[in-house]
Coordinates of C-alpha atoms in Angstrom, one line a residue:
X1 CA 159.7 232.5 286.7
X2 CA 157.4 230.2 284.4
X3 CA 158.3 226.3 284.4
X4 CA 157.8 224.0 281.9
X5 CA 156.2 220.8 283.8
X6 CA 155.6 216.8 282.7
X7 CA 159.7 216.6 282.7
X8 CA 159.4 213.1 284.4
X9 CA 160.0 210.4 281.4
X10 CA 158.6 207.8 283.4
X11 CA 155.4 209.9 284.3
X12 CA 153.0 209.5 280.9
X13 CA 151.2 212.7 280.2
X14 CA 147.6 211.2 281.7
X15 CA 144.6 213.1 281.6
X16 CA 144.9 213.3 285.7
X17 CA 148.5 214.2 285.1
X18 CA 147.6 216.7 283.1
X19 CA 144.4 218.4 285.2
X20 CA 146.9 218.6 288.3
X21 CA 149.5 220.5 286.3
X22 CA 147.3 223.0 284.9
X23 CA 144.6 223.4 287.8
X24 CA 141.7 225.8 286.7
X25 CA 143.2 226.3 283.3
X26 CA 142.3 222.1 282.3
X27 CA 139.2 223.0 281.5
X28 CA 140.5 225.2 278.4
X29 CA 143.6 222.5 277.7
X30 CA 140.1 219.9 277.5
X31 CA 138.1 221.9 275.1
X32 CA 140.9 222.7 272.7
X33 CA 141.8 219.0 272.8
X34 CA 138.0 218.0 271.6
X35 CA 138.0 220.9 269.2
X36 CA 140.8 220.1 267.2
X37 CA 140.0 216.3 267.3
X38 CA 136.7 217.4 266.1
X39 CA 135.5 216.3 262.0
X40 CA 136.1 220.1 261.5
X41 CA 139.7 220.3 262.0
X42 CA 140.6 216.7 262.5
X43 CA 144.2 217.1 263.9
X44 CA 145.5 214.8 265.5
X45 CA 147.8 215.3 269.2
X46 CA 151.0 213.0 270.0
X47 CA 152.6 213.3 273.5
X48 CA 156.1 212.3 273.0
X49 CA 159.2 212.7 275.6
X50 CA 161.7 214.7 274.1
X51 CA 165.3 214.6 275.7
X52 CA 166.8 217.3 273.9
X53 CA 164.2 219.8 275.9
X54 CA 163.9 217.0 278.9
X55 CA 159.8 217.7 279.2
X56 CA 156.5 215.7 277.5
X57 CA 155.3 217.6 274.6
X58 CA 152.5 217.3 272.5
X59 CA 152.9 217.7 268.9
X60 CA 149.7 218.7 267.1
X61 CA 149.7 216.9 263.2
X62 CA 147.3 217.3 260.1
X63 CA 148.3 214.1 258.2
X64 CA 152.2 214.6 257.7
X65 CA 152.2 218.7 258.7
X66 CA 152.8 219.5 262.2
X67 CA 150.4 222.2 263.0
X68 CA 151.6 223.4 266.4
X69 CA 153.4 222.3 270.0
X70 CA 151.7 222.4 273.2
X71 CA 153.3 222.4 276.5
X72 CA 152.1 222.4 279.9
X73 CA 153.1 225.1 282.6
X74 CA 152.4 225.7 286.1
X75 CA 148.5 226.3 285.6
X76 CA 148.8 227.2 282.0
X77 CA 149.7 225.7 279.1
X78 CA 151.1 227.0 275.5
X79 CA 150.9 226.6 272.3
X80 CA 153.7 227.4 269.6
X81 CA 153.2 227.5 265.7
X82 CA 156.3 227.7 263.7
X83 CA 156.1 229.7 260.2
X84 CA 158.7 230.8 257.1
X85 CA 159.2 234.1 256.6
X86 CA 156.6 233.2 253.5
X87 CA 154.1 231.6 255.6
X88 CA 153.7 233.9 258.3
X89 CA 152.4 237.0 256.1
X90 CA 148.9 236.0 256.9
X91 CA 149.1 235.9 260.7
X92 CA 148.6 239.9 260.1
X93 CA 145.7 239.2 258.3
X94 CA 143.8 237.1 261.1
X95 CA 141.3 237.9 263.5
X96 CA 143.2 237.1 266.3
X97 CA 144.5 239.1 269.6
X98 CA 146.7 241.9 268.2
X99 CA 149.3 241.6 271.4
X100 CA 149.5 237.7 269.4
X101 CA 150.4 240.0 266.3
X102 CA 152.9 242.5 267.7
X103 CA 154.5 239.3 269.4
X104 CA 154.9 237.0 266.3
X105 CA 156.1 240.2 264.4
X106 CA 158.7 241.2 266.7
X107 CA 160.2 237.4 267.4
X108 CA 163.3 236.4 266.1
X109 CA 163.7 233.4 263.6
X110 CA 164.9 230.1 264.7
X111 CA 166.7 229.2 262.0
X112 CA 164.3 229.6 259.1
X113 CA 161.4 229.2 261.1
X114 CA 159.3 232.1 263.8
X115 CA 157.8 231.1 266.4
X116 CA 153.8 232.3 267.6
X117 CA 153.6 231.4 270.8
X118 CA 149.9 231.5 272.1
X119 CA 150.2 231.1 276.1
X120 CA 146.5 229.9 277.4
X121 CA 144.8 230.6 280.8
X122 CA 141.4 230.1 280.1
X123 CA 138.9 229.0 277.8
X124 CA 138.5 232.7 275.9
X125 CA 142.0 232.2 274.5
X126 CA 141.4 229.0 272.7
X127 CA 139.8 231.0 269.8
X128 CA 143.0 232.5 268.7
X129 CA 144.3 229.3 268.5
X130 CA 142.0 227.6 266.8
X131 CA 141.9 230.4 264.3
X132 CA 146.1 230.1 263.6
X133 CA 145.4 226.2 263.6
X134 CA 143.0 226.4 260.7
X135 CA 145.4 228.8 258.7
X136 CA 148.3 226.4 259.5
X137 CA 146.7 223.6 258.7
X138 CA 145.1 225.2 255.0
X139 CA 148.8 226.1 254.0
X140 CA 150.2 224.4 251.2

């Protein structure tokens, strides 16, 4: 069974924090992280505790829009957008993994809002999210 990890409030998500959690897959977390602080896409992560989930999460922001989550697993991590039923038309249209597709089609809402979960092992995934980041963060 998968675990969310970092559920310790008075353990700060630290970059050593963070490579022990996700072992071989850091090297991916690491590159995402300088990717999307990068000029091109310029978001911006905030680890925060949240009680209502009782784990560290990292919200991913453009200015005022929160582009995705991220949250670490046993040797993975993941990454969750959250669209409208509007919003979410265009995932079909990206070139992205079509299993990521088929997944985000056949989710449920949450309220208003369904969920593209993007779970990442390595550093050949980060292109899928990078590629739902920039269509996330050009919606208006």
């Amino acid at each position: 069974m998968e675990t969310i990890l970092l559920r310790e409030q008075q353990i700060s998500p630290t970059e050593e924090v963070i490579e022990n959690a996700l072992g071989d897959s850091y090297s991916a977390y690491k590159d995402l992280i300088e990717a999307i602080t990068d000029t091109g896409y310029g978001l911006v992560p905030q680890w925060n505790y949240y009680k209502d989930g009782k784990a560290w999460l990292c919200k991913v922001c453009y200015k005022k829009k929160t582009v995705f989550w991220l949250s670490v697993w046993d040797k993975f991590f993941k990454t969750t957008f959250y669209f409208t039923e509007k919003t979410g038309s265009g995932i079909e249209g990206l070139d992205i993994e079509e299993k990521i597709k088929e997944s985000f089609s056949n989710n449920k809402p949450i309220g208003k809002l369904i969920p593209l979960t993007i779970t990442i092992k390595s550093k050949d995934q980060i292109k899928d999210v990078l590629t739902v980041s920039k269509y996330k963060k050009n919606l208006k």
